[in-house]
mmCIF file of C-alpha atoms in Angstrom:
data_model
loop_
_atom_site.group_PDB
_atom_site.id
_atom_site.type_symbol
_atom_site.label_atom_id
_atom_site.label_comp_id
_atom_site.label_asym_id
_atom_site.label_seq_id
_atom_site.Cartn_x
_atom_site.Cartn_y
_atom_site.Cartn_z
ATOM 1 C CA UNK A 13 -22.180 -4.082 -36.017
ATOM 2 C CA UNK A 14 -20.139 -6.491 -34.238
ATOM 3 C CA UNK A 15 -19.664 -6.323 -30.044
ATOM 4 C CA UNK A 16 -15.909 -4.696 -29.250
ATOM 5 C CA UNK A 17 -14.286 -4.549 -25.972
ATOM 6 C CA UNK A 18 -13.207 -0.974 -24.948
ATOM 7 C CA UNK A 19 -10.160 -0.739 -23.540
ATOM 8 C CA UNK A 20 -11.031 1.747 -20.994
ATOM 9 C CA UNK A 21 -14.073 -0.500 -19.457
ATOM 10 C CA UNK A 22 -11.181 -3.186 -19.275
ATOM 11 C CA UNK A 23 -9.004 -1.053 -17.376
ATOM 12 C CA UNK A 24 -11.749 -0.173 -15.118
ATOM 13 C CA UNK A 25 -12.151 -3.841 -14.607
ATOM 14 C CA UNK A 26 -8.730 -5.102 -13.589
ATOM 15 C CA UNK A 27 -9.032 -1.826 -11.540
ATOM 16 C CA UNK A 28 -11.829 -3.556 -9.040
ATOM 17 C CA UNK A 29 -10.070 -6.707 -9.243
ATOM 18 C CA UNK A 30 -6.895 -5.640 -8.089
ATOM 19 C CA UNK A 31 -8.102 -2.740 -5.512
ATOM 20 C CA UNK A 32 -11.338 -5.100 -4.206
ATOM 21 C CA UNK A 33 -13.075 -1.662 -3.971
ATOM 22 C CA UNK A 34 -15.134 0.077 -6.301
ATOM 23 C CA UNK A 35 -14.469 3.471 -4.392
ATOM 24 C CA UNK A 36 -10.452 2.496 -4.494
ATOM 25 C CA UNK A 37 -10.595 1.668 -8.341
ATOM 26 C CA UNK A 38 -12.617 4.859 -9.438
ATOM 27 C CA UNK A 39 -9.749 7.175 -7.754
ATOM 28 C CA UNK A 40 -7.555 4.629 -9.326
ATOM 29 C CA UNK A 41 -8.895 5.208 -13.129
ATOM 30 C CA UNK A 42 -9.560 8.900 -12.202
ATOM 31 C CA UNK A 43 -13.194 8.611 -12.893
ATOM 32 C CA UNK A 44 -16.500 8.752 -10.145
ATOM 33 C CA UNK A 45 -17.876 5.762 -8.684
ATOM 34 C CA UNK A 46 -20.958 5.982 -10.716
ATOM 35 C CA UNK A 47 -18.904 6.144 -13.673
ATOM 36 C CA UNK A 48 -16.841 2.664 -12.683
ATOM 37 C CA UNK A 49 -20.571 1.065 -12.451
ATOM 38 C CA UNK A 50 -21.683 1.883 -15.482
ATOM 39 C CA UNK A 51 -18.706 0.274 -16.776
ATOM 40 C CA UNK A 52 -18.631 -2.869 -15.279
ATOM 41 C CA UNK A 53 -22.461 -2.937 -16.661
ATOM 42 C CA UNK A 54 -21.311 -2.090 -20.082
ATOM 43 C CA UNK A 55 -18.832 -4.586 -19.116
ATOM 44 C CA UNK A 56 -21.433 -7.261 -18.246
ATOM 45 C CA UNK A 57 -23.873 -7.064 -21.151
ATOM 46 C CA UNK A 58 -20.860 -7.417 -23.545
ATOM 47 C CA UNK A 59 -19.722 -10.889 -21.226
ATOM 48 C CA UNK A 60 -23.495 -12.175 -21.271
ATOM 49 C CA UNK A 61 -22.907 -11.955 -17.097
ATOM 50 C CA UNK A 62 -21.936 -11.037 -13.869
ATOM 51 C CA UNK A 63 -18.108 -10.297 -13.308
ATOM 52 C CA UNK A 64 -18.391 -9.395 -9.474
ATOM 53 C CA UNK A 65 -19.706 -9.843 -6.586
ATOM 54 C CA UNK A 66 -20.213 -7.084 -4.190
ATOM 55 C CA UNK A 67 -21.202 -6.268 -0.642
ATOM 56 C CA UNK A 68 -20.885 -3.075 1.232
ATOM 57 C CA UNK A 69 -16.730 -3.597 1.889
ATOM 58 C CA UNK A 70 -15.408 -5.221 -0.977
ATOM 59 C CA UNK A 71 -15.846 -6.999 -4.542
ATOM 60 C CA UNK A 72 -15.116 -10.578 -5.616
ATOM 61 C CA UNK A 73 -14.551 -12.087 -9.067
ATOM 62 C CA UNK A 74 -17.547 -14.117 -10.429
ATOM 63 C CA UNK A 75 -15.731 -17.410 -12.244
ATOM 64 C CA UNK A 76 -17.245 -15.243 -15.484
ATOM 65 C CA UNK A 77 -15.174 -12.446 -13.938
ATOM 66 C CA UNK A 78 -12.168 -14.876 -13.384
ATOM 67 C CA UNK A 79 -11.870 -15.807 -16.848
ATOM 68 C CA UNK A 80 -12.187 -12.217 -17.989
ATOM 69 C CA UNK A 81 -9.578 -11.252 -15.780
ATOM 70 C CA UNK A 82 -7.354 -14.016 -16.811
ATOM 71 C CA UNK A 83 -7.870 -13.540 -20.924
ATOM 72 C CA UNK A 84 -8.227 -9.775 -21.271
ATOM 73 C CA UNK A 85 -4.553 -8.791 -19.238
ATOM 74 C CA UNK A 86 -2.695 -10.375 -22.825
ATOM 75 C CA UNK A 87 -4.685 -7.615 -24.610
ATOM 76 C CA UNK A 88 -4.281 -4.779 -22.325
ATOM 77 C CA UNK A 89 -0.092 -5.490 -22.873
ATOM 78 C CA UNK A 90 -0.646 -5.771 -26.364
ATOM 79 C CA UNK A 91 -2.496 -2.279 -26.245
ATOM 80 C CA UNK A 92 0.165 -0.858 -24.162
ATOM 81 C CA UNK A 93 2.884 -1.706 -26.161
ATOM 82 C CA UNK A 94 1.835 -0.707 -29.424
ATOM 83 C CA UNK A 95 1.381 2.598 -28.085
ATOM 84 C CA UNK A 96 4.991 2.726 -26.676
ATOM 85 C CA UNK A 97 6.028 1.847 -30.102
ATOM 86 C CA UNK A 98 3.921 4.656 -31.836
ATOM 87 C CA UNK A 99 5.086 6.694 -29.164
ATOM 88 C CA UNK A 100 8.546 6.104 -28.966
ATOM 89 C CA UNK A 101 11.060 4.002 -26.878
ATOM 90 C CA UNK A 102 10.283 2.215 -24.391
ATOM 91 C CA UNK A 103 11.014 3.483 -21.137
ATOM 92 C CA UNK A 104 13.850 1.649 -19.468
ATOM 93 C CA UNK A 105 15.995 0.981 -16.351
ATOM 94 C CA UNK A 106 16.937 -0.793 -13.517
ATOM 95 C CA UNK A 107 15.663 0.224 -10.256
ATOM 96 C CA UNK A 108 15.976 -0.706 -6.861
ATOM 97 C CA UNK A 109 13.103 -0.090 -4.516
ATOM 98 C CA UNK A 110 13.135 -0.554 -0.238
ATOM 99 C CA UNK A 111 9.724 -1.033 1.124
ATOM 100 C CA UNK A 112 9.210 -0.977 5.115
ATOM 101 C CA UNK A 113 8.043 -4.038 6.116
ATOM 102 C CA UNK A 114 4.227 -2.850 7.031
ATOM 103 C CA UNK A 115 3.740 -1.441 3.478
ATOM 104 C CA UNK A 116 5.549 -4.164 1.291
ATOM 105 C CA UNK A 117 2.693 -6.486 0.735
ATOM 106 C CA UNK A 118 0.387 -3.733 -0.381
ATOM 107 C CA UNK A 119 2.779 -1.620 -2.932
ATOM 108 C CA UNK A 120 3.746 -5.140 -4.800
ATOM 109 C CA UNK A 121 0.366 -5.791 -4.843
ATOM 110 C CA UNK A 122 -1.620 -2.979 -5.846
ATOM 111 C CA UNK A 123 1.130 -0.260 -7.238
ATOM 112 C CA UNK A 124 4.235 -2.427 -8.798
ATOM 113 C CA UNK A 125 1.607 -4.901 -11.117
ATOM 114 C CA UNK A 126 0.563 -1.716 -12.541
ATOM 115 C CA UNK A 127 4.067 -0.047 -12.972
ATOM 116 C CA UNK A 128 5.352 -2.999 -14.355
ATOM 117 C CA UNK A 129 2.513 -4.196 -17.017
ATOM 118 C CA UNK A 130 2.901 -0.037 -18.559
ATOM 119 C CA UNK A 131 6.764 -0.293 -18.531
ATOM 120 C CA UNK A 132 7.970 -4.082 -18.792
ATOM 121 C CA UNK A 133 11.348 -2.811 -20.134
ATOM 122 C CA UNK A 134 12.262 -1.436 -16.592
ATOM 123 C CA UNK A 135 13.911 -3.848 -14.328
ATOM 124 C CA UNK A 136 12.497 -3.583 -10.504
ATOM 125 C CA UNK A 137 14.750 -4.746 -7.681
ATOM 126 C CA UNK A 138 12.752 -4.445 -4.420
ATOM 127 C CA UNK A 139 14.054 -4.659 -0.850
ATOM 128 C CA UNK A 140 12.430 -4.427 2.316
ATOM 129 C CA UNK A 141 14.021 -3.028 5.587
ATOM 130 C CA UNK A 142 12.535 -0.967 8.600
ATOM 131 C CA UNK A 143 12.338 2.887 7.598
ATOM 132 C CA UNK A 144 15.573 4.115 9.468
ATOM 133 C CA UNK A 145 17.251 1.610 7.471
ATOM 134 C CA UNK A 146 15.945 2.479 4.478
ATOM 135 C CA UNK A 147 16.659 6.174 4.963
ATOM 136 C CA UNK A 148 20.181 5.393 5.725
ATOM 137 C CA UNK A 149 20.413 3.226 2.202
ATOM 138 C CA UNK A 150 18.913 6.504 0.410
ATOM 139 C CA UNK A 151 22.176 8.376 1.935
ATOM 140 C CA UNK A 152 24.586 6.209 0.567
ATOM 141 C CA UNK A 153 22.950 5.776 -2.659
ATOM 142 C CA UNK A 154 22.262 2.287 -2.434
ATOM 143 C CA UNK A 155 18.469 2.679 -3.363
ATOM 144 C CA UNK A 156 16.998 4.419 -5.873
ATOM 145 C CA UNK A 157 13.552 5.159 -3.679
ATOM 146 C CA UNK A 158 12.844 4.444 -0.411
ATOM 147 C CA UNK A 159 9.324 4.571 1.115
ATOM 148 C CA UNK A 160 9.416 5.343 4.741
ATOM 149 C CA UNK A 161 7.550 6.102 8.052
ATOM 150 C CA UNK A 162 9.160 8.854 10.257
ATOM 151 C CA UNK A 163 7.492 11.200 12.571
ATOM 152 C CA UNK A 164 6.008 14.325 11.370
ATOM 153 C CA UNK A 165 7.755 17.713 10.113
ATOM 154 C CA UNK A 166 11.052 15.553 9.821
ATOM 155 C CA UNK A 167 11.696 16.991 6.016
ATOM 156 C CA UNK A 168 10.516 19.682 4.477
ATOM 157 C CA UNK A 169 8.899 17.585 1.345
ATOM 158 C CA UNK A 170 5.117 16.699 0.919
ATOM 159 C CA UNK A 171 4.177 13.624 2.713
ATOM 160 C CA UNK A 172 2.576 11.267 0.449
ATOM 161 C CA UNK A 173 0.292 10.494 3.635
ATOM 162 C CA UNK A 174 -0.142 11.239 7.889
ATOM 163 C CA UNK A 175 -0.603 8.728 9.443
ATOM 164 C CA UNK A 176 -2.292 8.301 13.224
ATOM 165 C CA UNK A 177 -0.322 5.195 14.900
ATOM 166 C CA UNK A 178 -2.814 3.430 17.763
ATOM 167 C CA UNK A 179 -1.911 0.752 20.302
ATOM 168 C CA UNK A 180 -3.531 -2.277 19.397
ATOM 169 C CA UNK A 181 -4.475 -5.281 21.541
ATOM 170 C CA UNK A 182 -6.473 -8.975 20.800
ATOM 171 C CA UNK A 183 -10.282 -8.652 21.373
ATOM 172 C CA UNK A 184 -9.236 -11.304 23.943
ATOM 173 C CA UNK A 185 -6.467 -9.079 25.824
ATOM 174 C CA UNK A 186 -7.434 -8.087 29.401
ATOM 175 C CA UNK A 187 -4.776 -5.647 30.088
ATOM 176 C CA UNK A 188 -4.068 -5.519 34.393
ATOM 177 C CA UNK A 189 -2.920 -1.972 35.633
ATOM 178 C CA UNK A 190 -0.869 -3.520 38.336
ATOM 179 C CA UNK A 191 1.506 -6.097 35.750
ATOM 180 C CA UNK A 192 3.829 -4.710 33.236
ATOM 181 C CA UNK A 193 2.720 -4.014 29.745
ATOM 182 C CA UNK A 194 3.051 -6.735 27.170
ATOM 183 C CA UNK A 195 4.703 -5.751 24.091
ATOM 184 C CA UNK A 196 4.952 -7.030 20.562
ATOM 185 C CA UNK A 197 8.381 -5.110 19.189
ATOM 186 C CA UNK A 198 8.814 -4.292 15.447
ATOM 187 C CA UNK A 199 12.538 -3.772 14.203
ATOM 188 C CA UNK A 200 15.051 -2.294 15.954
ATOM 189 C CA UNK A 201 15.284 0.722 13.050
ATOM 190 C CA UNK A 202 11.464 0.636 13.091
ATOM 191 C CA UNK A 203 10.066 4.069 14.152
ATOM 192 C CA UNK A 204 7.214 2.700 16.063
ATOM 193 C CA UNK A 205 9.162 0.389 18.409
ATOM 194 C CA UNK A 206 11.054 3.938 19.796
ATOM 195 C CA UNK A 207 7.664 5.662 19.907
ATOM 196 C CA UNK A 208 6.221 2.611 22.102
ATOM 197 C CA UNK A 209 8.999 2.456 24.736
ATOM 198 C CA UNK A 210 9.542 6.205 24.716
ATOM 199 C CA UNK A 211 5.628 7.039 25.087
ATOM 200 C CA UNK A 212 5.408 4.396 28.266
ATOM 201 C CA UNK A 213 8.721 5.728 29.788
ATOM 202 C CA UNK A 214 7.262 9.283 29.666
ATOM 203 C CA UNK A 215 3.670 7.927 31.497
ATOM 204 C CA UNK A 216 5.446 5.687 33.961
ATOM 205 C CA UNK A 217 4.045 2.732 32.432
ATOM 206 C CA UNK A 218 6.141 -0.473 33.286
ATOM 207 C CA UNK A 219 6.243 -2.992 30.269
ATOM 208 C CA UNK A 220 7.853 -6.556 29.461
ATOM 209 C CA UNK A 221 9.025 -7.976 25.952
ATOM 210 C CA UNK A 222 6.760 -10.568 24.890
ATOM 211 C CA UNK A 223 7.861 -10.588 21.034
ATOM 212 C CA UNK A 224 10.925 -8.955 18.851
ATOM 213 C CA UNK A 225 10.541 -9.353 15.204
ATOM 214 C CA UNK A 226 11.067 -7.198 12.024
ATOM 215 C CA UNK A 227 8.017 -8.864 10.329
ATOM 216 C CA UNK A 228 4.839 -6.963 10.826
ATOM 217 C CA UNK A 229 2.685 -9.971 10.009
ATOM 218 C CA UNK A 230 4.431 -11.454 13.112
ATOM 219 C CA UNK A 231 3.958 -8.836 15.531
ATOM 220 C CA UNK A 232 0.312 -8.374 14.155
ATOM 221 C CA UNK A 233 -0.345 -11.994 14.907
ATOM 222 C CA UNK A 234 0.929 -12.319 18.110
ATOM 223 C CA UNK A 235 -1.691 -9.252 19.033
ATOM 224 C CA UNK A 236 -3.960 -11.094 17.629
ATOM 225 C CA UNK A 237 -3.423 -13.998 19.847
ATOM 226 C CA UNK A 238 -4.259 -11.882 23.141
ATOM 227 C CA UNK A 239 -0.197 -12.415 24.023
ATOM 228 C CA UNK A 240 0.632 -8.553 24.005
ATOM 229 C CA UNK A 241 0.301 -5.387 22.523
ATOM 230 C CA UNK A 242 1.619 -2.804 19.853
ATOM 231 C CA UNK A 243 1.747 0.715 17.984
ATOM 232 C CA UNK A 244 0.530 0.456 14.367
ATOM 233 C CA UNK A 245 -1.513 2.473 11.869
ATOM 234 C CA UNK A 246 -4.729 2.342 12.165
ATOM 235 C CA UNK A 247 -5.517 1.263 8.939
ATOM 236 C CA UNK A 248 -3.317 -1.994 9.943
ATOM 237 C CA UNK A 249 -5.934 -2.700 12.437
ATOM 238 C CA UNK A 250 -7.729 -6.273 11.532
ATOM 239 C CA UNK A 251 -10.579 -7.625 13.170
ATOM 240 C CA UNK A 252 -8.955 -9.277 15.467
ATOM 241 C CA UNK A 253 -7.773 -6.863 17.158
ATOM 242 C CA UNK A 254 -9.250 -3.588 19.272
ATOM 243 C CA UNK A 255 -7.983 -0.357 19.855
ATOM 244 C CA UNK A 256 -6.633 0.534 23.718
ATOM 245 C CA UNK A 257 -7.832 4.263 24.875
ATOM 246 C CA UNK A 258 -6.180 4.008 27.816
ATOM 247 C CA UNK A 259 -2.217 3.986 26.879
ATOM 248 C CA UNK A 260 -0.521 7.107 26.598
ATOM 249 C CA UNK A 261 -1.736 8.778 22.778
ATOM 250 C CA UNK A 262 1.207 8.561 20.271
ATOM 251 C CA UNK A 263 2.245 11.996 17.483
ATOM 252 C CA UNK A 264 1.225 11.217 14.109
ATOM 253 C CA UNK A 265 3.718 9.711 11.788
ATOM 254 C CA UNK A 266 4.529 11.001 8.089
ATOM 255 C CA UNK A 267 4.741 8.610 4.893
ATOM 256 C CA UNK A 268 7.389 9.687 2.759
ATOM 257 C CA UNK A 269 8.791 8.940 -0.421
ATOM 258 C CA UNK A 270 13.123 9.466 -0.559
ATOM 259 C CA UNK A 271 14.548 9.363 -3.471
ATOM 260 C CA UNK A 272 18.782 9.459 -3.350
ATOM 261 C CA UNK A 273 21.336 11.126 -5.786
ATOM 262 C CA UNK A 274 21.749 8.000 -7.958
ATOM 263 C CA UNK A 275 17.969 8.290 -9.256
ATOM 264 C CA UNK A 276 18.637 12.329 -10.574
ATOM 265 C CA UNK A 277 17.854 12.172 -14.182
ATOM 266 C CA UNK A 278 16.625 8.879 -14.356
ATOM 267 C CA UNK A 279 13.363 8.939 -16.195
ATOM 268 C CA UNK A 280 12.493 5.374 -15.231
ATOM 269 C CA UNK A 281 12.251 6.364 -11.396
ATOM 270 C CA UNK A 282 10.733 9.529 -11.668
ATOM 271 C CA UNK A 283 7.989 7.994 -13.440
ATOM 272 C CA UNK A 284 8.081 5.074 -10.334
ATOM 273 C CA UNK A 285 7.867 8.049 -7.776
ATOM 274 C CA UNK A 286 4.653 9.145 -9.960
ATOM 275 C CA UNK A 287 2.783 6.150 -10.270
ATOM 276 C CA UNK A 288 3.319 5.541 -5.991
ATOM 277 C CA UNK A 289 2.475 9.371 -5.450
ATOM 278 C CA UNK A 290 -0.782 9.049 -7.351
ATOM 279 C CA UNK A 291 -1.790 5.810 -5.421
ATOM 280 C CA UNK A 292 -1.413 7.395 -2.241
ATOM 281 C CA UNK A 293 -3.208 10.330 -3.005
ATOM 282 C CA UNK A 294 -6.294 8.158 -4.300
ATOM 283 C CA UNK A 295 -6.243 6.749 -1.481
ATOM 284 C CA UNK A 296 -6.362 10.178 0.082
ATOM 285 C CA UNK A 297 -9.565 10.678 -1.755
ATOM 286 C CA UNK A 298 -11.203 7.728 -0.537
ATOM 287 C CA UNK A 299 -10.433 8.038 3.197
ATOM 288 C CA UNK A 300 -12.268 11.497 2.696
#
């Protein structure tokens, strides 16, 4: 009998690829880790090779894995589609979507490629904002969905996750008690710039402005750089950069999904707000 490719061992694949985890893609597929590596060695022996290569934090393609990668994503759309056909039609729409800054780089890249490649009829329009904005877009109906930070017990809903915001400095930072903090500002509607300057006004803590900006790449480099400090998640912490014990602790911080008037009965966004709640919950699973 002639090799085949199983579609669920290619799904497993572009998985890995996209997530750069095994441990992210196996809560991503639903399946156990051991599972996902049997798999990719199913996987292998069918490509006469190795796809990845891995290390104890992450996975990179092979240029075997590359060209997998790059010839197998036709035939997962094919696959898709003629379901939706057997199925029924197509699910369509037009939706807009505001991301926060901080998380905008890692929903188009790991959550919307997915979305889209299962349901190319429905037409995203993203935006990105800071998450007071966003919420006040969600009011007036301007979005469809919003993701947004805001600090816990705000709404009554779920949160999709909690988050525990840490002040971050450069490895290179050599903070002196007797000179006003440094500070690297997010957005003016960005929750974490009011829970900076109301956290050092409580302690007593004097501080200058060193940088403004509503990019969080920005504000992350300039910690980087040893030229001030910031709040972020500490998940946004990079290796540049080093947590500081010694500034007045900051509440957690909720991650929440809004979803405004204009999106009721619109199966397109419901099944958005699905496919964003189930990434954040695998997530969930591998932070435990």
């Amino acid at each position: 009998m002639r090799p085949t490719l199983d579609i669920d061992l290619l799904r497993t694949f572009h998985a890995i690829a996209r997530l750069g985890q095994f441990r992210a893609a196996a809560a991503f597929v639903n399946r156990s880790p051991a599972a996902v590596s049997v798999h990719i060695q199913r996987l292998e022996q069918l490509a006469g090779g190795r796809l990845l290569e891995r290390d104890n934090q992450s996975v990179a393609l092979t240029p075997l894995g590359n060209r997998l990668l790059a010839s197998t994503l036709v035939l997962l759309n094919a696959h898709d589609d003629i379901l939706r056909e057997l199925q029924g039609a197509p699910l369509s729409g037009h939706i807009k979507l505001g991301l926060p800054d901080e998380y905008a780089s890692h929903v188009i890249r790991h959550i919307l490629p997915r979305f889209a490649d299962s349901f190319p009829a429905v037409e995203l329009e993203v935006s990105t904002a800071a998450s007071q904005a966003l919420a006040e877009q969600i009011g007036r109906n301007r979005l469809h969905l919003a993701l947004v930070v805001q600090p816990s017990g705000r709404r009554c809903q779920t949160p999709l996750a909690v988050t525990a915001p840490v002040w971050a400095g450069g490895r290179s930072l050599a903070l002196q008690a007797n000179r006003p903090l440094p500070l690297a500002l997010h957005a003016a509607d960005c929750p974490y710039r009011e829970a900076m300057l109301e956290a050092l006004t409580a302690a007593g803590r004097p501080w200058r402005v060193i940088l403004s900006s509503p990019s969080a790449s920005v504000v992350a480099s300039c910690v980087e750089a040893g030229l001030a400090v910031t709040l972020l998640d500490r998940a946004r912490l990079s290796g540049a950069m080093r947590i500081l014990e010694e500034l007045p602790p900051v509440a957690p911080y909720e991650v929440q999904l809004l979803r405004s008037f204009a999106a009721d009965g619109e199966p397109a966004t419901t099944m958005l707000e699905k496919v964003i709640g189930e990434y954040f919950q695998a997530g969930e699973r591998i932070a435990q």
